[in-house]
Amino acid sequence: MPVYLIDYDLNSPGQDYTKLIKKIMEFPAYCSNLIYSWAIYYNGSSKDVLNSIAPFLDSSDRVIISRLNDDSIWYLDKEKSEWITNHSSHP
């Protein structure tokens, strides 16, 4: 199963991230790797991920969903780095 990164910025003042985060936590496996970034383990497309979380976004929000591949690289703490490595085909 591929690993996707969900990077987001909810732009409305006072917007509640709780519902979006709960939705992200419904994916088969997940890891919060930066303040507004999650890695998820999911057997679907980037578009499927967006369609899943779209009901929790509004017109001023911004999101990028990207699938990790062999050219992906990151610099995170050991626990988060291991999570991504263990859930992806990344060496």
XYZ file of C-alpha atoms in Angstrom:
91
model
C 0.000 0.000 0.000
C 1.354 3.462 -0.803
C 2.055 6.247 1.669
C 0.597 9.681 0.951
C 1.413 13.003 2.538
C -1.468 15.328 3.355
C -0.270 18.898 3.864
C -2.932 21.453 4.714
C -3.617 24.965 5.876
C -7.094 25.787 7.134
C -7.332 29.513 6.538
C -10.563 30.578 8.249
C -9.923 32.279 11.607
C -10.815 30.002 14.473
C -11.364 27.014 12.200
C -11.541 23.698 14.037
C -9.105 21.068 12.779
C -10.689 18.334 14.923
C -13.047 16.888 12.300
C -10.366 16.857 9.620
C -7.889 15.152 11.947
C -10.487 12.551 12.974
C -11.125 11.817 9.295
C -7.398 11.449 8.603
C -7.177 9.053 11.550
C -9.740 6.780 9.831
C -7.191 5.754 7.193
C -5.632 2.280 7.756
C -2.489 3.816 9.307
C -1.360 7.401 9.879
C 1.394 9.498 11.384
C 1.361 13.199 12.193
C 4.790 14.221 10.959
C 4.686 18.050 11.023
C 2.230 20.585 12.464
C -0.067 20.587 9.433
C 1.139 17.442 7.705
C 0.183 13.792 8.021
C 1.481 10.634 6.384
C -1.161 8.008 5.685
C -1.001 4.413 4.531
C -3.766 3.964 1.994
C -4.549 1.743 -0.984
C -6.158 4.319 -3.264
C -5.284 7.376 -5.313
C -4.418 10.936 -4.312
C -7.814 11.949 -5.668
C -9.493 9.359 -3.403
C -7.696 10.869 -0.411
C -8.821 14.367 -1.364
C -12.407 13.212 -1.916
C -12.368 11.631 1.531
C -11.238 14.765 3.369
C -12.922 17.382 1.132
C -16.125 17.542 3.242
C -13.960 18.878 6.100
C -12.418 21.706 4.042
C -13.885 25.032 2.996
C -13.172 27.317 0.056
C -10.346 29.184 1.822
C -8.454 26.034 2.854
C -5.453 24.697 0.988
C -4.262 21.105 0.736
C -1.581 19.163 -1.117
C -1.726 15.385 -1.321
C 1.314 13.611 -2.671
C 2.320 9.978 -2.938
C 5.781 9.074 -1.701
C 7.986 7.352 -4.249
C 11.582 6.180 -4.607
C 12.755 9.770 -5.104
C 11.088 11.052 -1.921
C 13.238 12.198 0.960
C 12.551 13.594 4.402
C 14.333 14.775 7.510
C 12.210 13.925 10.541
C 12.704 12.567 14.023
C 13.562 8.854 14.223
C 10.074 7.617 15.159
C 8.308 9.417 12.308
C 11.021 8.579 9.807
C 10.779 4.901 10.752
C 6.983 5.001 10.434
C 7.230 6.282 6.845
C 9.999 3.829 5.952
C 8.135 0.870 7.471
C 4.878 1.711 5.697
C 6.303 2.497 2.287
C 8.456 0.747 -0.254
C 11.080 3.414 0.418
C 14.455 1.875 1.398
